PDB file of N, CA and C (backbone and C1' of nucleotides) in Angstrom:
ATOM      1  N   UNK A 246       0.841  -1.192   0.000  1.00 93.00           N
ATOM      2  CA  UNK A 246       0.000   0.000   0.000  1.00 93.00           C
ATOM      3  C   UNK A 246       0.876   1.241   0.000  1.00 93.00           C
ATOM      4  N   UNK A 247       0.275   2.330  -0.421  1.00 95.00           N
ATOM      5  CA  UNK A 247       0.998   3.590  -0.476  1.00 95.00           C
ATOM      6  C   UNK A 247       0.099   4.690   0.078  1.00 95.00           C
ATOM      7  N   UNK A 248       0.726   5.636   0.732  1.00 96.00           N
ATOM      8  CA  UNK A 248      -0.023   6.746   1.315  1.00 96.00           C
ATOM      9  C   UNK A 248       0.095   7.951   0.401  1.00 96.00           C
ATOM     10  N   UNK A 249      -1.034   8.551   0.126  1.00 97.00           N
ATOM     11  CA  UNK A 249      -1.098   9.661  -0.817  1.00 97.00           C
ATOM     12  C   UNK A 249      -1.504  10.939  -0.089  1.00 97.00           C
ATOM     13  N   UNK A 250      -0.783  11.995  -0.377  1.00 98.00           N
ATOM     14  CA  UNK A 250      -1.153  13.307   0.143  1.00 98.00           C
ATOM     15  C   UNK A 250      -2.115  13.955  -0.838  1.00 98.00           C
ATOM     16  N   UNK A 251      -3.210  14.476  -0.321  1.00 98.00           N
ATOM     17  CA  UNK A 251      -4.188  15.168  -1.160  1.00 98.00           C
ATOM     18  C   UNK A 251      -4.350  16.574  -0.604  1.00 98.00           C
ATOM     19  N   UNK A 252      -3.849  17.543  -1.348  1.00 98.00           N
ATOM     20  CA  UNK A 252      -3.890  18.917  -0.865  1.00 98.00           C
ATOM     21  C   UNK A 252      -4.721  19.822  -1.737  1.00 98.00           C
ATOM     22  N   UNK A 253      -4.909  21.031  -1.277  1.00 98.00           N
ATOM     23  CA  UNK A 253      -5.701  22.047  -1.971  1.00 98.00           C
ATOM     24  C   UNK A 253      -7.160  21.636  -2.065  1.00 98.00           C
ATOM     25  N   UNK A 254      -7.607  20.904  -1.062  1.00 97.00           N
ATOM     26  CA  UNK A 254      -9.009  20.506  -1.043  1.00 97.00           C
ATOM     27  C   UNK A 254      -9.896  21.684  -0.669  1.00 97.00           C
ATOM     28  N   UNK A 255     -11.098  21.728  -1.222  1.00 97.00           N
ATOM     29  CA  UNK A 255     -12.060  22.717  -0.728  1.00 97.00           C
ATOM     30  C   UNK A 255     -12.410  22.369   0.716  1.00 97.00           C
ATOM     31  N   UNK A 256     -12.653  23.358   1.529  1.00 96.00           N
ATOM     32  CA  UNK A 256     -12.991  23.084   2.930  1.00 96.00           C
ATOM     33  C   UNK A 256     -14.279  22.281   3.047  1.00 96.00           C
ATOM     34  N   UNK A 257     -15.050  22.316   1.984  1.00 95.00           N
ATOM     35  CA  UNK A 257     -16.326  21.604   2.000  1.00 95.00           C
ATOM     36  C   UNK A 257     -16.186  20.120   1.659  1.00 95.00           C
ATOM     37  N   UNK A 258     -14.984  19.703   1.289  1.00 96.00           N
ATOM     38  CA  UNK A 258     -14.794  18.305   0.889  1.00 96.00           C
ATOM     39  C   UNK A 258     -15.034  17.370   2.070  1.00 96.00           C
ATOM     40  N   UNK A 259     -15.652  16.250   1.765  1.00 96.00           N
ATOM     41  CA  UNK A 259     -15.891  15.234   2.784  1.00 96.00           C
ATOM     42  C   UNK A 259     -15.097  13.987   2.435  1.00 96.00           C
ATOM     43  N   UNK A 260     -14.797  13.197   3.454  1.00 96.00           N
ATOM     44  CA  UNK A 260     -13.982  12.009   3.187  1.00 96.00           C
ATOM     45  C   UNK A 260     -14.639  11.066   2.172  1.00 96.00           C
ATOM     46  N   UNK A 261     -15.951  10.935   2.224  1.00 96.00           N
ATOM     47  CA  UNK A 261     -16.586  10.018   1.280  1.00 96.00           C
ATOM     48  C   UNK A 261     -16.489  10.529  -0.151  1.00 96.00           C
ATOM     49  N   UNK A 262     -16.376  11.846  -0.303  1.00 97.00           N
ATOM     50  CA  UNK A 262     -16.205  12.397  -1.646  1.00 97.00           C
ATOM     51  C   UNK A 262     -14.821  12.062  -2.183  1.00 97.00           C
ATOM     52  N   UNK A 263     -13.853  12.161  -1.302  1.00 97.00           N
ATOM     53  CA  UNK A 263     -12.486  11.823  -1.697  1.00 97.00           C
ATOM     54  C   UNK A 263     -12.384  10.336  -2.002  1.00 97.00           C
ATOM     55  N   UNK A 264     -13.028   9.550  -1.157  1.00 97.00           N
ATOM     56  CA  UNK A 264     -13.009   8.114  -1.409  1.00 97.00           C
ATOM     57  C   UNK A 264     -13.614   7.795  -2.774  1.00 97.00           C
ATOM     58  N   UNK A 265     -14.737   8.438  -3.077  1.00 97.00           N
ATOM     59  CA  UNK A 265     -15.394   8.187  -4.358  1.00 97.00           C
ATOM     60  C   UNK A 265     -14.491   8.574  -5.523  1.00 97.00           C
ATOM     61  N   UNK A 266     -13.784   9.687  -5.355  1.00 98.00           N
ATOM     62  CA  UNK A 266     -12.886  10.153  -6.407  1.00 98.00           C
ATOM     63  C   UNK A 266     -11.774   9.138  -6.674  1.00 98.00           C
ATOM     64  N   UNK A 267     -11.138   8.692  -5.606  1.00 98.00           N
ATOM     65  CA  UNK A 267     -10.026   7.754  -5.756  1.00 98.00           C
ATOM     66  C   UNK A 267     -10.501   6.345  -6.107  1.00 98.00           C
ATOM     67  N   UNK A 268     -11.715   6.027  -5.725  1.00 97.00           N
ATOM     68  CA  UNK A 268     -12.249   4.698  -6.024  1.00 97.00           C
ATOM     69  C   UNK A 268     -12.389   4.488  -7.525  1.00 97.00           C
ATOM     70  N   UNK A 269     -12.410   5.585  -8.283  1.00 97.00           N
ATOM     71  CA  UNK A 269     -12.465   5.472  -9.720  1.00 97.00           C
ATOM     72  C   UNK A 269     -11.165   4.977 -10.314  1.00 97.00           C
ATOM     73  N   UNK A 270     -10.102   4.995  -9.539  1.00 98.00           N
ATOM     74  CA  UNK A 270      -8.789   4.542  -9.998  1.00 98.00           C
ATOM     75  C   UNK A 270      -8.503   3.133  -9.505  1.00 98.00           C
ATOM     76  N   UNK A 271      -8.824   2.885  -8.241  1.00 97.00           N
ATOM     77  CA  UNK A 271      -8.535   1.572  -7.678  1.00 97.00           C
ATOM     78  C   UNK A 271      -9.124   1.459  -6.287  1.00 97.00           C
ATOM     79  N   UNK A 272      -8.803   0.369  -5.646  1.00 96.00           N
ATOM     80  CA  UNK A 272      -9.370   0.118  -4.332  1.00 96.00           C
ATOM     81  C   UNK A 272      -8.812   1.077  -3.282  1.00 96.00           C
ATOM     82  N   UNK A 273      -9.700   1.792  -2.614  1.00 97.00           N
ATOM     83  CA  UNK A 273      -9.291   2.737  -1.580  1.00 97.00           C
ATOM     84  C   UNK A 273      -9.311   2.030  -0.228  1.00 97.00           C
ATOM     85  N   UNK A 274      -8.174   2.048   0.426  1.00 95.00           N
ATOM     86  CA  UNK A 274      -8.092   1.376   1.721  1.00 95.00           C
ATOM     87  C   UNK A 274      -8.466   2.288   2.875  1.00 95.00           C
ATOM     88  N   UNK A 275      -8.086   3.530   2.770  1.00 95.00           N
ATOM     89  CA  UNK A 275      -8.351   4.446   3.879  1.00 95.00           C
ATOM     90  C   UNK A 275      -8.357   5.891   3.401  1.00 95.00           C
ATOM     91  N   UNK A 276      -9.210   6.685   3.988  1.00 96.00           N
ATOM     92  CA  UNK A 276      -9.255   8.118   3.713  1.00 96.00           C
ATOM     93  C   UNK A 276      -9.184   8.843   5.043  1.00 96.00           C
ATOM     94  N   UNK A 277      -8.359   9.862   5.111  1.00 96.00           N
ATOM     95  CA  UNK A 277      -8.139  10.564   6.372  1.00 96.00           C
ATOM     96  C   UNK A 277      -7.989  12.071   6.106  1.00 96.00           C
ATOM     97  N   UNK A 278      -9.092  12.770   6.169  1.00 96.00           N
ATOM     98  CA  UNK A 278      -9.029  14.221   6.003  1.00 96.00           C
ATOM     99  C   UNK A 278      -8.638  14.856   7.336  1.00 96.00           C
ATOM    100  N   UNK A 279      -7.919  15.946   7.244  1.00 96.00           N
ATOM    101  CA  UNK A 279      -7.399  16.586   8.449  1.00 96.00           C
ATOM    102  C   UNK A 279      -8.204  17.830   8.811  1.00 96.00           C
ATOM    103  N   UNK A 280      -8.526  17.911  10.063  1.00 95.00           N
ATOM    104  CA  UNK A 280      -9.273  19.068  10.570  1.00 95.00           C
ATOM    105  C   UNK A 280      -8.468  19.759  11.660  1.00 95.00           C
ATOM    106  N   UNK A 281      -8.675  21.035  11.763  1.00 92.00           N
ATOM    107  CA  UNK A 281      -8.030  21.771  12.844  1.00 92.00           C
ATOM    108  C   UNK A 281      -8.611  21.280  14.158  1.00 92.00           C
ATOM    109  N   UNK A 282      -7.741  20.880  15.032  1.00 87.00           N
ATOM    110  CA  UNK A 282      -8.209  20.237  16.253  1.00 87.00           C
ATOM    111  C   UNK A 282      -8.947  21.211  17.178  1.00 87.00           C
ATOM    112  N   UNK A 283      -8.604  22.465  17.119  1.00 85.00           N
ATOM    113  CA  UNK A 283      -9.218  23.420  18.034  1.00 85.00           C
ATOM    114  C   UNK A 283     -10.514  24.012  17.513  1.00 85.00           C
ATOM    115  N   UNK A 284     -10.576  24.213  16.193  1.00 89.00           N
ATOM    116  CA  UNK A 284     -11.777  24.844  15.637  1.00 89.00           C
ATOM    117  C   UNK A 284     -12.684  23.836  14.939  1.00 89.00           C
ATOM    118  N   UNK A 285     -12.151  22.657  14.627  1.00 89.00           N
ATOM    119  CA  UNK A 285     -12.952  21.674  13.919  1.00 89.00           C
ATOM    120  C   UNK A 285     -13.095  21.977  12.441  1.00 89.00           C
ATOM    121  N   UNK A 286     -12.430  23.040  11.994  1.00 92.00           N
ATOM    122  CA  UNK A 286     -12.506  23.432  10.592  1.00 92.00           C
ATOM    123  C   UNK A 286     -11.574  22.556   9.753  1.00 92.00           C
ATOM    124  N   UNK A 287     -11.990  22.272   8.523  1.00 95.00           N
ATOM    125  CA  UNK A 287     -11.135  21.509   7.620  1.00 95.00           C
ATOM    126  C   UNK A 287      -9.836  22.272   7.375  1.00 95.00           C
ATOM    127  N   UNK A 288      -8.761  21.541   7.227  1.00 96.00           N
ATOM    128  CA  UNK A 288      -7.484  22.190   6.943  1.00 96.00           C
ATOM    129  C   UNK A 288      -7.167  22.182   5.452  1.00 96.00           C
ATOM    130  N   UNK A 289      -7.992  21.557   4.685  1.00 96.00           N
ATOM    131  CA  UNK A 289      -7.814  21.612   3.243  1.00 96.00           C
ATOM    132  C   UNK A 289      -6.858  20.590   2.683  1.00 96.00           C
ATOM    133  N   UNK A 290      -6.562  19.584   3.451  1.00 97.00           N
ATOM    134  CA  UNK A 290      -5.738  18.496   2.910  1.00 97.00           C
ATOM    135  C   UNK A 290      -6.062  17.215   3.658  1.00 97.00           C
ATOM    136  N   UNK A 291      -5.548  16.133   3.127  1.00 97.00           N
ATOM    137  CA  UNK A 291      -5.823  14.853   3.753  1.00 97.00           C
ATOM    138  C   UNK A 291      -4.953  13.773   3.143  1.00 97.00           C
ATOM    139  N   UNK A 292      -5.206  12.551   3.548  1.00 97.00           N
ATOM    140  CA  UNK A 292      -4.405  11.423   3.088  1.00 97.00           C
ATOM    141  C   UNK A 292      -5.302  10.277   2.665  1.00 97.00           C
ATOM    142  N   UNK A 293      -4.829   9.569   1.648  1.00 97.00           N
ATOM    143  CA  UNK A 293      -5.561   8.404   1.155  1.00 97.00           C
ATOM    144  C   UNK A 293      -4.555   7.275   1.039  1.00 97.00           C
ATOM    145  N   UNK A 294      -4.911   6.085   1.454  1.00 96.00           N
ATOM    146  CA  UNK A 294      -4.052   4.936   1.206  1.00 96.00           C
ATOM    147  C   UNK A 294      -4.719   4.012   0.203  1.00 96.00           C
ATOM    148  N   UNK A 295      -3.881   3.530  -0.727  1.00 97.00           N
ATOM    149  CA  UNK A 295      -4.337   2.622  -1.771  1.00 97.00           C
ATOM    150  C   UNK A 295      -3.227   1.608  -1.995  1.00 97.00           C
ATOM    151  N   UNK A 296      -3.530   0.582  -2.796  1.00 96.00           N
ATOM    152  CA  UNK A 296      -2.468  -0.311  -3.227  1.00 96.00           C
ATOM    153  C   UNK A 296      -1.465   0.520  -4.022  1.00 96.00           C
ATOM    154  N   UNK A 297      -0.210   0.130  -3.994  1.00 96.00           N
ATOM    155  CA  UNK A 297       0.849   0.936  -4.593  1.00 96.00           C
ATOM    156  C   UNK A 297       0.575   1.282  -6.057  1.00 96.00           C
ATOM    157  N   UNK A 298       0.133   0.295  -6.838  1.00 97.00           N
ATOM    158  CA  UNK A 298      -0.111   0.551  -8.253  1.00 97.00           C
ATOM    159  C   UNK A 298      -1.255   1.542  -8.444  1.00 97.00           C
ATOM    160  N   UNK A 299      -2.299   1.346  -7.670  1.00 97.00           N
ATOM    161  CA  UNK A 299      -3.447   2.246  -7.760  1.00 97.00           C
ATOM    162  C   UNK A 299      -3.049   3.649  -7.329  1.00 97.00           C
ATOM    163  N   UNK A 300      -2.198   3.728  -6.313  1.00 97.00           N
ATOM    164  CA  UNK A 300      -1.760   5.037  -5.822  1.00 97.00           C
ATOM    165  C   UNK A 300      -0.990   5.769  -6.918  1.00 97.00           C
ATOM    166  N   UNK A 301      -0.113   5.039  -7.619  1.00 97.00           N
ATOM    167  CA  UNK A 301       0.647   5.664  -8.706  1.00 97.00           C
ATOM    168  C   UNK A 301      -0.298   6.193  -9.786  1.00 97.00           C
ATOM    169  N   UNK A 302      -1.290   5.396 -10.115  1.00 98.00           N
ATOM    170  CA  UNK A 302      -2.257   5.826 -11.127  1.00 98.00           C
ATOM    171  C   UNK A 302      -3.038   7.046 -10.645  1.00 98.00           C
ATOM    172  N   UNK A 303      -3.425   7.009  -9.380  1.00 98.00           N
ATOM    173  CA  UNK A 303      -4.200   8.126  -8.829  1.00 98.00           C
ATOM    174  C   UNK A 303      -3.382   9.414  -8.865  1.00 98.00           C
ATOM    175  N   UNK A 304      -2.108   9.298  -8.505  1.00 98.00           N
ATOM    176  CA  UNK A 304      -1.246  10.479  -8.521  1.00 98.00           C
ATOM    177  C   UNK A 304      -1.156  11.040  -9.943  1.00 98.00           C
ATOM    178  N   UNK A 305      -0.995  10.145 -10.904  1.00 98.00           N
ATOM    179  CA  UNK A 305      -0.898  10.600 -12.291  1.00 98.00           C
ATOM    180  C   UNK A 305      -2.197  11.192 -12.798  1.00 98.00           C
ATOM    181  N   UNK A 306      -3.292  10.543 -12.473  1.00 98.00           N
ATOM    182  CA  UNK A 306      -4.571  10.940 -13.060  1.00 98.00           C
ATOM    183  C   UNK A 306      -5.307  12.041 -12.312  1.00 98.00           C
ATOM    184  N   UNK A 307      -5.074  12.134 -11.027  1.00 98.00           N
ATOM    185  CA  UNK A 307      -5.873  13.081 -10.249  1.00 98.00           C
ATOM    186  C   UNK A 307      -5.143  14.360  -9.853  1.00 98.00           C
ATOM    187  N   UNK A 308      -3.811  14.359  -9.926  1.00 98.00           N
ATOM    188  CA  UNK A 308      -3.087  15.588  -9.598  1.00 98.00           C
ATOM    189  C   UNK A 308      -3.501  16.681 -10.572  1.00 98.00           C
ATOM    190  N   UNK A 309      -3.893  17.809 -10.027  1.00 97.00           N
ATOM    191  CA  UNK A 309      -4.270  18.942 -10.864  1.00 97.00           C
ATOM    192  C   UNK A 309      -5.707  18.925 -11.349  1.00 97.00           C
ATOM    193  N   UNK A 310      -6.441  17.895 -10.997  1.00 97.00           N
ATOM    194  CA  UNK A 310      -7.834  17.855 -11.447  1.00 97.00           C
ATOM    195  C   UNK A 310      -8.693  18.810 -10.631  1.00 97.00           C
ATOM    196  N   UNK A 311      -9.713  19.323 -11.275  1.00 97.00           N
ATOM    197  CA  UNK A 311     -10.616  20.249 -10.621  1.00 97.00           C
ATOM    198  C   UNK A 311     -11.573  19.478  -9.713  1.00 97.00           C
ATOM    199  N   UNK A 312     -11.647  19.910  -8.478  1.00 97.00           N
ATOM    200  CA  UNK A 312     -12.534  19.252  -7.524  1.00 97.00           C
ATOM    201  C   UNK A 312     -13.122  20.311  -6.596  1.00 97.00           C
ATOM    202  N   UNK A 313     -14.412  20.451  -6.640  1.00 96.00           N
ATOM    203  CA  UNK A 313     -15.061  21.440  -5.792  1.00 96.00           C
ATOM    204  C   UNK A 313     -14.575  22.848  -6.069  1.00 96.00           C
ATOM    205  N   UNK A 314     -14.165  23.097  -7.313  1.00 96.00           N
ATOM    206  CA  UNK A 314     -13.727  24.430  -7.684  1.00 96.00           C
ATOM    207  C   UNK A 314     -12.253  24.692  -7.437  1.00 96.00           C
ATOM    208  N   UNK A 315     -11.528  23.662  -7.001  1.00 97.00           N
ATOM    209  CA  UNK A 315     -10.095  23.846  -6.732  1.00 97.00           C
ATOM    210  C   UNK A 315      -9.303  22.773  -7.472  1.00 97.00           C
ATOM    211  N   UNK A 316      -8.071  23.084  -7.827  1.00 97.00           N
ATOM    212  CA  UNK A 316      -7.226  22.109  -8.496  1.00 97.00           C
ATOM    213  C   UNK A 316      -6.451  21.317  -7.461  1.00 97.00           C
ATOM    214  N   UNK A 317      -6.726  20.050  -7.419  1.00 97.00           N
ATOM    215  CA  UNK A 317      -6.129  19.199  -6.388  1.00 97.00           C
ATOM    216  C   UNK A 317      -4.633  19.011  -6.549  1.00 97.00           C
ATOM    217  N   UNK A 318      -3.971  18.833  -5.434  1.00 98.00           N
ATOM    218  CA  UNK A 318      -2.573  18.412  -5.408  1.00 98.00           C
ATOM    219  C   UNK A 318      -2.589  16.980  -4.918  1.00 98.00           C
ATOM    220  N   UNK A 319      -2.033  16.103  -5.687  1.00 98.00           N
ATOM    221  CA  UNK A 319      -1.987  14.690  -5.312  1.00 98.00           C
ATOM    222  C   UNK A 319      -0.556  14.198  -5.455  1.00 98.00           C
ATOM    223  N   UNK A 320       0.030  13.773  -4.364  1.00 97.00           N
ATOM    224  CA  UNK A 320       1.394  13.233  -4.384  1.00 97.00           C
ATOM    225  C   UNK A 320       1.496  12.113  -3.366  1.00 97.00           C
ATOM    226  N   UNK A 321       2.615  11.416  -3.450  1.00 96.00           N
ATOM    227  CA  UNK A 321       2.903  10.460  -2.388  1.00 96.00           C
ATOM    228  C   UNK A 321       3.166  11.283  -1.128  1.00 96.00           C
ATOM    229  N   UNK A 322       2.637  10.819  -0.007  1.00 96.00           N
ATOM    230  CA  UNK A 322       2.748  11.593   1.229  1.00 96.00           C
ATOM    231  C   UNK A 322       4.177  11.614   1.765  1.00 96.00           C
ATOM    232  N   UNK A 323       4.532  12.743   2.350  1.00 93.00           N
ATOM    233  CA  UNK A 323       5.802  12.857   3.065  1.00 93.00           C
ATOM    234  C   UNK A 323       5.646  12.184   4.417  1.00 93.00           C
ATOM    235  N   UNK A 324       6.736  11.868   5.005  1.00 90.00           N
ATOM    236  CA  UNK A 324       6.701  11.271   6.335  1.00 90.00           C
ATOM    237  C   UNK A 324       6.098  12.257   7.326  1.00 90.00           C
ATOM    238  N   UNK A 325       5.263  11.732   8.173  1.00 89.00           N
ATOM    239  CA  UNK A 325       4.650  12.587   9.186  1.00 89.00           C
ATOM    240  C   UNK A 325       5.714  13.080  10.162  1.00 89.00           C
ATOM    241  N   UNK A 326       5.609  14.329  10.510  1.00 80.00           N
ATOM    242  CA  UNK A 326       6.569  14.884  11.465  1.00 80.00           C
ATOM    243  C   UNK A 326       6.383  14.227  12.833  1.00 80.00           C
ATOM    244  N   UNK A 327       7.479  13.990  13.524  1.00 74.00           N
ATOM    245  CA  UNK A 327       7.337  13.477  14.875  1.00 74.00           C
ATOM    246  C   UNK A 327       6.641  14.522  15.744  1.00 74.00           C
ATOM    247  N   UNK A 328       5.736  14.049  16.559  1.00 66.00           N
ATOM    248  CA  UNK A 328       5.067  14.974  17.468  1.00 66.00           C
ATOM    249  C   UNK A 328       6.033  15.448  18.538  1.00 66.00           C
ATOM    250  N   UNK A 329       5.883  16.697  18.882  1.00 57.00           N
ATOM    251  CA  UNK A 329       6.723  17.207  19.957  1.00 57.00           C
ATOM    252  C   UNK A 329       6.190  16.683  21.276  1.00 57.00           C
ATOM    253  N   UNK A 330       7.108  16.350  22.141  1.00 49.00           N
ATOM    254  CA  UNK A 330       6.688  15.860  23.446  1.00 49.00           C
ATOM    255  C   UNK A 330       5.930  16.930  24.194  1.00 49.00           C
ATOM    256  N   UNK A 331       4.867  16.485  24.835  1.00 47.00           N
ATOM    257  CA  UNK A 331       4.116  17.434  25.650  1.00 47.00           C
ATOM    258  C   UNK A 331       4.524  17.262  27.103  1.00 47.00           C
ATOM    259  N   UNK A 332       5.376  16.310  27.323  1.00 49.00           N
ATOM    260  CA  UNK A 332       5.829  16.076  28.672  1.00 49.00           C
ATOM    261  C   UNK A 332       7.322  16.109  28.669  1.00 49.00           C
TER     262      UNK A 332
ATOM    263  P    DG B  25      -4.221  29.328  -1.478  1.00 80.60           P
ATOM    264  O5'  DG B  25      -4.357  29.403   0.123  1.00 80.60           O
ATOM    265  C5'  DG B  25      -3.982  28.283   0.830  1.00 80.60           C
ATOM    266  C4'  DG B  25      -4.273  28.502   2.292  1.00 80.60           C
ATOM    267  C3'  DG B  25      -4.157  27.185   3.057  1.00 80.60           C
ATOM    268  O3'  DG B  25      -2.950  27.201   3.766  1.00 80.60           O
ATOM    269  C1'  DG B  25      -6.218  28.314   3.516  1.00 80.60           C
ATOM    270  P    DT B  26      -1.577  26.630   3.096  1.00 80.60           P
ATOM    271  O5'  DT B  26      -1.929  25.164   2.551  1.00 80.60           O
ATOM    272  C5'  DT B  26      -2.398  24.160   3.419  1.00 80.60           C
ATOM    273  C4'  DT B  26      -1.739  22.838   3.059  1.00 80.60           C
ATOM    274  C3'  DT B  26      -0.208  22.893   3.156  1.00 80.60           C
ATOM    275  O3'  DT B  26       0.258  21.672   3.705  1.00 80.60           O
ATOM    276  C1'  DT B  26      -0.846  22.305   0.963  1.00 80.60           C
ATOM    277  P    DT B  27       1.579  21.658   4.467  1.00 80.60           P
ATOM    278  O5'  DT B  27       1.648  20.121   4.885  1.00 80.60           O
ATOM    279  C5'  DT B  27       0.545  19.531   5.555  1.00 80.60           C
ATOM    280  C4'  DT B  27       0.925  18.154   6.052  1.00 80.60           C
ATOM    281  C3'  DT B  27       2.313  18.092   6.702  1.00 80.60           C
ATOM    282  O3'  DT B  27       2.300  17.093   7.716  1.00 80.60           O
ATOM    283  C1'  DT B  27       2.274  16.747   4.756  1.00 80.60           C
ATOM    284  P    DG B  28       2.104  17.510   9.156  1.00 80.60           P
ATOM    285  O5'  DG B  28       0.523  17.405   9.212  1.00 80.60           O
ATOM    286  C5'  DG B  28      -0.164  16.218   8.856  1.00 80.60           C
ATOM    287  C4'  DG B  28      -1.493  16.212   9.536  1.00 80.60           C
ATOM    288  C3'  DG B  28      -1.411  15.954  11.034  1.00 80.60           C
ATOM    289  O3'  DG B  28      -2.552  16.527  11.651  1.00 80.60           O
ATOM    290  C1'  DG B  28      -2.407  14.142   9.940  1.00 80.60           C
ATOM    291  P    DA B  29      -2.548  16.856  13.155  1.00 80.60           P
ATOM    292  O5'  DA B  29      -3.180  15.548  13.827  1.00 80.60           O
ATOM    293  C5'  DA B  29      -4.550  15.281  13.673  1.00 80.60           C
ATOM    294  C4'  DA B  29      -5.007  14.372  14.789  1.00 80.60           C
ATOM    295  C3'  DA B  29      -4.552  14.846  16.175  1.00 80.60           C
ATOM    296  O3'  DA B  29      -5.676  14.816  17.030  1.00 80.60           O
ATOM    297  C1'  DA B  29      -3.892  12.610  15.796  1.00 80.60           C
ATOM    298  P    DG B  30      -5.613  15.447  18.417  1.00 80.60           P
ATOM    299  O5'  DG B  30      -5.588  14.155  19.347  1.00 80.60           O
ATOM    300  C5'  DG B  30      -6.593  13.173  19.181  1.00 80.60           C
ATOM    301  C4'  DG B  30      -6.138  11.894  19.868  1.00 80.60           C
ATOM    302  C3'  DG B  30      -5.683  12.144  21.300  1.00 80.60           C
ATOM    303  O3'  DG B  30      -6.618  11.550  22.179  1.00 80.60           O
ATOM    304  C1'  DG B  30      -4.146  10.757  20.088  1.00 80.60           C
ATOM    305  P    DC B  31      -6.409  11.636  23.746  1.00 80.60           P
ATOM    306  O5'  DC B  31      -5.730  10.230  24.045  1.00 80.60           O
ATOM    307  C5'  DC B  31      -6.257   9.073  23.418  1.00 80.60           C
ATOM    308  C4'  DC B  31      -5.227   7.987  23.434  1.00 80.60           C
ATOM    309  C3'  DC B  31      -4.584   7.784  24.806  1.00 80.60           C
ATOM    310  O3'  DC B  31      -5.196   6.675  25.450  1.00 80.60           O
ATOM    311  C1'  DC B  31      -3.041   7.553  22.989  1.00 80.60           C
ATOM    312  P    DG B  32      -4.926   6.468  26.999  1.00 80.60           P
ATOM    313  O5'  DG B  32      -3.672   5.495  27.023  1.00 80.60           O
ATOM    314  C5'  DG B  32      -3.639   4.375  26.148  1.00 80.60           C
ATOM    315  C4'  DG B  32      -2.233   3.846  26.144  1.00 80.60           C
ATOM    316  C3'  DG B  32      -1.774   3.498  27.555  1.00 80.60           C
ATOM    317  O3'  DG B  32      -1.439   2.122  27.624  1.00 80.60           O
ATOM    318  C1'  DG B  32      -0.170   4.889  26.442  1.00 80.60           C
ATOM    319  P    DT B  33      -1.163   1.424  28.989  1.00 80.60           P
ATOM    320  O5'  DT B  33       0.415   1.243  28.917  1.00 80.60           O
ATOM    321  C5'  DT B  33       0.980   0.624  27.772  1.00 80.60           C
ATOM    322  C4'  DT B  33       2.484   0.724  27.877  1.00 80.60           C
ATOM    323  C3'  DT B  33       3.019   0.268  29.243  1.00 80.60           C
ATOM    324  O3'  DT B  33       4.258  -0.408  29.069  1.00 80.60           O
ATOM    325  C1'  DT B  33       3.699   2.475  28.810  1.00 80.60           C
ATOM    326  P    DT B  34       4.164  -2.052  28.478  1.00 80.60           P
ATOM    327  O5'  DT B  34       5.151  -2.012  27.252  1.00 80.60           O
ATOM    328  C5'  DT B  34       6.419  -1.417  27.392  1.00 80.60           C
ATOM    329  C4'  DT B  34       6.990  -1.226  26.005  1.00 80.60           C
ATOM    330  C3'  DT B  34       6.270  -0.185  25.189  1.00 80.60           C
ATOM    331  O3'  DT B  34       6.853   1.092  25.377  1.00 80.60           O
ATOM    332  C1'  DT B  34       6.624  -2.145  23.902  1.00 80.60           C
TER     333       DT B  34
END
DNA sequence: GTTGAGCGTT
């Protein structure tokens, strides 16, 4: 499987919409849109996991596509930053 | 408005 970064999402995007979009390319294993933890507002990006081949196709086919009035950014996800210790 | 979160004790 491969993790895909999906950026430049409209704040109105819902995870099931993203799943539907990527499901047109291949089997979607997981969708994870990110919200601001304090305000609950969408942050405009998220992550999708797919089989590696499907992820490659999705990156090729969906990067730059218009979605909800915005041109999506689709790439393989960068490594998540380590969380800073709170203790 | 572009690279996640929260938890626990491995």
